[in-house]
Amino acid sequence: MSVPSRGYRVSDESPVYIISVAAQLTGLHPQTLRQYDRLGLVSPTRLGGRNRLYSANDITRLHEITELSADGLTLEGIRRVLELQLEVERLRSRLQEFHRE
């Protein structure tokens, strides 16, 4: 029996997954998620200053981190790749703005 849709939509940025669910979705141990948070590889929202809540975007990023790790990158290498990807996104956005003008 399916549950009828009530029209609820959650954006990919909305922090909705507790650490145990995020661990299940990514196949990573909760302690690994905590380490990635400490290293700044992923930044879940903090609820009450303690509990981590992960968004769909965070889960996607964790999958990407897992792939990069499987490719042999160190955590520092992964951090740098993610930083460079963010910079490329920023530059592309600025370039699009420039082309619109």
mmCIF file with all atom_site columns, C-alpha atoms in Angstrom:
data_model
loop_
_atom_site.group_PDB
_atom_site.id
_atom_site.type_symbol
_atom_site.label_atom_id
_atom_site.label_alt_id
_atom_site.label_comp_id
_atom_site.label_asym_id
_atom_site.label_entity_id
_atom_site.label_seq_id
_atom_site.pdbx_PDB_ins_code
_atom_site.Cartn_x
_atom_site.Cartn_y
_atom_site.Cartn_z
_atom_site.occupancy
_atom_site.B_iso_or_equiv
_atom_site.pdbx_formal_charge
_atom_site.auth_seq_id
_atom_site.auth_comp_id
_atom_site.auth_asym_id
_atom_site.auth_atom_id
_atom_site.pdbx_PDB_model_num
ATOM 1   C CA . MET A 1 1   ? 0.000  0.000  0.000   1.00 0.00 ? 1   MET A CA 1
ATOM 2   C CA . SER A 1 2   ? 1.503  3.337  -0.988  1.00 0.00 ? 2   SER A CA 1
ATOM 3   C CA . VAL A 1 3   ? 1.353  6.456  1.115   1.00 0.00 ? 3   VAL A CA 1
ATOM 4   C CA . PRO A 1 4   ? -0.562 9.257  -0.594  1.00 0.00 ? 4   PRO A CA 1
ATOM 5   C CA . SER A 1 5   ? 1.529  12.294 -1.479  1.00 0.00 ? 5   SER A CA 1
ATOM 6   C CA . ARG A 1 6   ? 0.753  15.355 0.596   1.00 0.00 ? 6   ARG A CA 1
ATOM 7   C CA . GLY A 1 7   ? 2.740  17.680 -1.637  1.00 0.00 ? 7   GLY A CA 1
ATOM 8   C CA . TYR A 1 8   ? 5.696  17.952 0.745   1.00 0.00 ? 8   TYR A CA 1
ATOM 9   C CA . ARG A 1 9   ? 8.969  18.781 -0.921  1.00 0.00 ? 9   ARG A CA 1
ATOM 10  C CA . VAL A 1 10  ? 12.295 18.998 0.780   1.00 0.00 ? 10  VAL A CA 1
ATOM 11  C CA . SER A 1 11  ? 15.107 20.846 -0.935  1.00 0.00 ? 11  SER A CA 1
ATOM 12  C CA . ASP A 1 12  ? 18.491 19.195 -1.400  1.00 0.00 ? 12  ASP A CA 1
ATOM 13  C CA . GLU A 1 13  ? 19.944 21.749 1.032   1.00 0.00 ? 13  GLU A CA 1
ATOM 14  C CA . SER A 1 14  ? 17.519 20.916 3.867   1.00 0.00 ? 14  SER A CA 1
ATOM 15  C CA . PRO A 1 15  ? 19.240 19.139 6.761   1.00 0.00 ? 15  PRO A CA 1
ATOM 16  C CA . VAL A 1 16  ? 17.034 16.112 7.414   1.00 0.00 ? 16  VAL A CA 1
ATOM 17  C CA . TYR A 1 17  ? 19.220 13.020 7.981   1.00 0.00 ? 17  TYR A CA 1
ATOM 18  C CA . ILE A 1 18  ? 20.641 12.176 11.391  1.00 0.00 ? 18  ILE A CA 1
ATOM 19  C CA . ILE A 1 19  ? 24.137 10.721 11.446  1.00 0.00 ? 19  ILE A CA 1
ATOM 20  C CA . SER A 1 20  ? 22.992 7.088  11.652  1.00 0.00 ? 20  SER A CA 1
ATOM 21  C CA . VAL A 1 21  ? 20.797 7.509  8.560   1.00 0.00 ? 21  VAL A CA 1
ATOM 22  C CA . ALA A 1 22  ? 23.570 9.376  6.714   1.00 0.00 ? 22  ALA A CA 1
ATOM 23  C CA . ALA A 1 23  ? 25.943 6.535  7.587   1.00 0.00 ? 23  ALA A CA 1
ATOM 24  C CA . GLN A 1 24  ? 23.462 4.002  6.247   1.00 0.00 ? 24  GLN A CA 1
ATOM 25  C CA . LEU A 1 25  ? 22.884 5.960  3.036   1.00 0.00 ? 25  LEU A CA 1
ATOM 26  C CA . THR A 1 26  ? 26.612 6.287  2.351   1.00 0.00 ? 26  THR A CA 1
ATOM 27  C CA . GLY A 1 27  ? 27.891 2.985  3.693   1.00 0.00 ? 27  GLY A CA 1
ATOM 28  C CA . LEU A 1 28  ? 30.265 4.848  6.000   1.00 0.00 ? 28  LEU A CA 1
ATOM 29  C CA . HIS A 1 29  ? 30.706 4.438  9.741   1.00 0.00 ? 29  HIS A CA 1
ATOM 30  C CA . PRO A 1 30  ? 29.329 7.306  11.876  1.00 0.00 ? 30  PRO A CA 1
ATOM 31  C CA . GLN A 1 31  ? 32.846 7.858  13.258  1.00 0.00 ? 31  GLN A CA 1
ATOM 32  C CA . THR A 1 32  ? 34.090 8.377  9.695   1.00 0.00 ? 32  THR A CA 1
ATOM 33  C CA . LEU A 1 33  ? 31.374 10.998 9.180   1.00 0.00 ? 33  LEU A CA 1
ATOM 34  C CA . ARG A 1 34  ? 32.488 12.746 12.367  1.00 0.00 ? 34  ARG A CA 1
ATOM 35  C CA . GLN A 1 35  ? 36.110 12.720 11.140  1.00 0.00 ? 35  GLN A CA 1
ATOM 36  C CA . TYR A 1 36  ? 35.082 14.185 7.776   1.00 0.00 ? 36  TYR A CA 1
ATOM 37  C CA . ASP A 1 37  ? 33.194 16.915 9.639   1.00 0.00 ? 37  ASP A CA 1
ATOM 38  C CA . ARG A 1 38  ? 36.246 17.701 11.802  1.00 0.00 ? 38  ARG A CA 1
ATOM 39  C CA . LEU A 1 39  ? 38.417 17.915 8.676   1.00 0.00 ? 39  LEU A CA 1
ATOM 40  C CA . GLY A 1 40  ? 35.908 20.167 6.917   1.00 0.00 ? 40  GLY A CA 1
ATOM 41  C CA . LEU A 1 41  ? 35.232 17.726 4.076   1.00 0.00 ? 41  LEU A CA 1
ATOM 42  C CA . VAL A 1 42  ? 31.518 17.945 4.803   1.00 0.00 ? 42  VAL A CA 1
ATOM 43  C CA . SER A 1 43  ? 29.713 20.422 7.043   1.00 0.00 ? 43  SER A CA 1
ATOM 44  C CA . PRO A 1 44  ? 26.417 19.103 8.345   1.00 0.00 ? 44  PRO A CA 1
ATOM 45  C CA . THR A 1 45  ? 24.054 21.432 10.156  1.00 0.00 ? 45  THR A CA 1
ATOM 46  C CA . ARG A 1 46  ? 24.257 21.264 13.936  1.00 0.00 ? 46  ARG A CA 1
ATOM 47  C CA . LEU A 1 47  ? 21.002 20.930 15.842  1.00 0.00 ? 47  LEU A CA 1
ATOM 48  C CA . GLY A 1 48  ? 21.297 22.357 19.316  1.00 0.00 ? 48  GLY A CA 1
ATOM 49  C CA . GLY A 1 49  ? 25.041 22.610 18.831  1.00 0.00 ? 49  GLY A CA 1
ATOM 50  C CA . ARG A 1 50  ? 25.475 18.844 19.089  1.00 0.00 ? 50  ARG A CA 1
ATOM 51  C CA . ASN A 1 51  ? 23.476 16.650 16.741  1.00 0.00 ? 51  ASN A CA 1
ATOM 52  C CA . ARG A 1 52  ? 24.542 16.620 13.109  1.00 0.00 ? 52  ARG A CA 1
ATOM 53  C CA . LEU A 1 53  ? 21.877 16.769 10.407  1.00 0.00 ? 53  LEU A CA 1
ATOM 54  C CA . TYR A 1 54  ? 22.872 15.966 6.840   1.00 0.00 ? 54  TYR A CA 1
ATOM 55  C CA . SER A 1 55  ? 21.196 17.212 3.657   1.00 0.00 ? 55  SER A CA 1
ATOM 56  C CA . ALA A 1 56  ? 20.851 15.386 0.336   1.00 0.00 ? 56  ALA A CA 1
ATOM 57  C CA . ASN A 1 57  ? 23.723 17.572 -0.908  1.00 0.00 ? 57  ASN A CA 1
ATOM 58  C CA . ASP A 1 58  ? 25.853 16.390 2.035   1.00 0.00 ? 58  ASP A CA 1
ATOM 59  C CA . ILE A 1 59  ? 25.052 12.764 1.161   1.00 0.00 ? 59  ILE A CA 1
ATOM 60  C CA . THR A 1 60  ? 26.078 13.395 -2.456  1.00 0.00 ? 60  THR A CA 1
ATOM 61  C CA . ARG A 1 61  ? 29.322 14.974 -1.257  1.00 0.00 ? 61  ARG A CA 1
ATOM 62  C CA . LEU A 1 62  ? 30.000 11.982 1.008   1.00 0.00 ? 62  LEU A CA 1
ATOM 63  C CA . HIS A 1 63  ? 29.565 9.648  -1.977  1.00 0.00 ? 63  HIS A CA 1
ATOM 64  C CA . GLU A 1 64  ? 32.037 11.787 -3.918  1.00 0.00 ? 64  GLU A CA 1
ATOM 65  C CA . ILE A 1 65  ? 34.516 11.654 -1.021  1.00 0.00 ? 65  ILE A CA 1
ATOM 66  C CA . THR A 1 66  ? 34.157 7.863  -0.950  1.00 0.00 ? 66  THR A CA 1
ATOM 67  C CA . GLU A 1 67  ? 34.878 7.650  -4.697  1.00 0.00 ? 67  GLU A CA 1
ATOM 68  C CA . LEU A 1 68  ? 37.938 9.889  -4.415  1.00 0.00 ? 68  LEU A CA 1
ATOM 69  C CA . SER A 1 69  ? 39.208 7.836  -1.489  1.00 0.00 ? 69  SER A CA 1
ATOM 70  C CA . ALA A 1 70  ? 38.698 4.622  -3.469  1.00 0.00 ? 70  ALA A CA 1
ATOM 71  C CA . ASP A 1 71  ? 40.757 6.210  -6.263  1.00 0.00 ? 71  ASP A CA 1
ATOM 72  C CA . GLY A 1 72  ? 43.652 6.463  -3.813  1.00 0.00 ? 72  GLY A CA 1
ATOM 73  C CA . LEU A 1 73  ? 43.506 10.109 -2.737  1.00 0.00 ? 73  LEU A CA 1
ATOM 74  C CA . THR A 1 74  ? 44.448 11.017 0.817   1.00 0.00 ? 74  THR A CA 1
ATOM 75  C CA . LEU A 1 75  ? 42.003 13.024 2.926   1.00 0.00 ? 75  LEU A CA 1
ATOM 76  C CA . GLU A 1 76  ? 44.129 16.135 2.345   1.00 0.00 ? 76  GLU A CA 1
ATOM 77  C CA . GLY A 1 77  ? 44.074 15.435 -1.386  1.00 0.00 ? 77  GLY A CA 1
ATOM 78  C CA . ILE A 1 78  ? 40.309 15.016 -1.265  1.00 0.00 ? 78  ILE A CA 1
ATOM 79  C CA . ARG A 1 79  ? 39.951 18.304 0.624   1.00 0.00 ? 79  ARG A CA 1
ATOM 80  C CA . ARG A 1 80  ? 42.020 20.048 -2.039  1.00 0.00 ? 80  ARG A CA 1
ATOM 81  C CA . VAL A 1 81  ? 40.050 18.509 -4.939  1.00 0.00 ? 81  VAL A CA 1
ATOM 82  C CA . LEU A 1 82  ? 36.757 19.580 -3.351  1.00 0.00 ? 82  LEU A CA 1
ATOM 83  C CA . GLU A 1 83  ? 38.153 23.078 -2.753  1.00 0.00 ? 83  GLU A CA 1
ATOM 84  C CA . LEU A 1 84  ? 39.244 23.348 -6.392  1.00 0.00 ? 84  LEU A CA 1
ATOM 85  C CA . GLN A 1 85  ? 35.853 22.112 -7.615  1.00 0.00 ? 85  GLN A CA 1
ATOM 86  C CA . LEU A 1 86  ? 34.164 24.838 -5.584  1.00 0.00 ? 86  LEU A CA 1
ATOM 87  C CA . GLU A 1 87  ? 36.516 27.437 -7.059  1.00 0.00 ? 87  GLU A CA 1
ATOM 88  C CA . VAL A 1 88  ? 35.742 26.227 -10.594 1.00 0.00 ? 88  VAL A CA 1
ATOM 89  C CA . GLU A 1 89  ? 32.009 26.524 -9.859  1.00 0.00 ? 89  GLU A CA 1
ATOM 90  C CA . ARG A 1 90  ? 32.502 30.084 -8.605  1.00 0.00 ? 90  ARG A CA 1
ATOM 91  C CA . LEU A 1 91  ? 34.509 31.029 -11.685 1.00 0.00 ? 91  LEU A CA 1
ATOM 92  C CA . ARG A 1 92  ? 31.926 29.514 -14.030 1.00 0.00 ? 92  ARG A CA 1
ATOM 93  C CA . SER A 1 93  ? 29.208 31.474 -12.281 1.00 0.00 ? 93  SER A CA 1
ATOM 94  C CA . ARG A 1 94  ? 31.176 34.709 -12.657 1.00 0.00 ? 94  ARG A CA 1
ATOM 95  C CA . LEU A 1 95  ? 31.829 33.932 -16.305 1.00 0.00 ? 95  LEU A CA 1
ATOM 96  C CA . GLN A 1 96  ? 28.098 33.406 -16.930 1.00 0.00 ? 96  GLN A CA 1
ATOM 97  C CA . GLU A 1 97  ? 27.369 36.753 -15.260 1.00 0.00 ? 97  GLU A CA 1
ATOM 98  C CA . PHE A 1 98  ? 29.982 38.378 -17.460 1.00 0.00 ? 98  PHE A CA 1
ATOM 99  C CA . HIS A 1 99  ? 28.436 36.891 -20.621 1.00 0.00 ? 99  HIS A CA 1
ATOM 100 C CA . ARG A 1 100 ? 24.975 38.130 -19.592 1.00 0.00 ? 100 ARG A CA 1
ATOM 101 C CA . GLU A 1 101 ? 26.262 41.710 -19.363 1.00 0.00 ? 101 GLU A CA 1
#
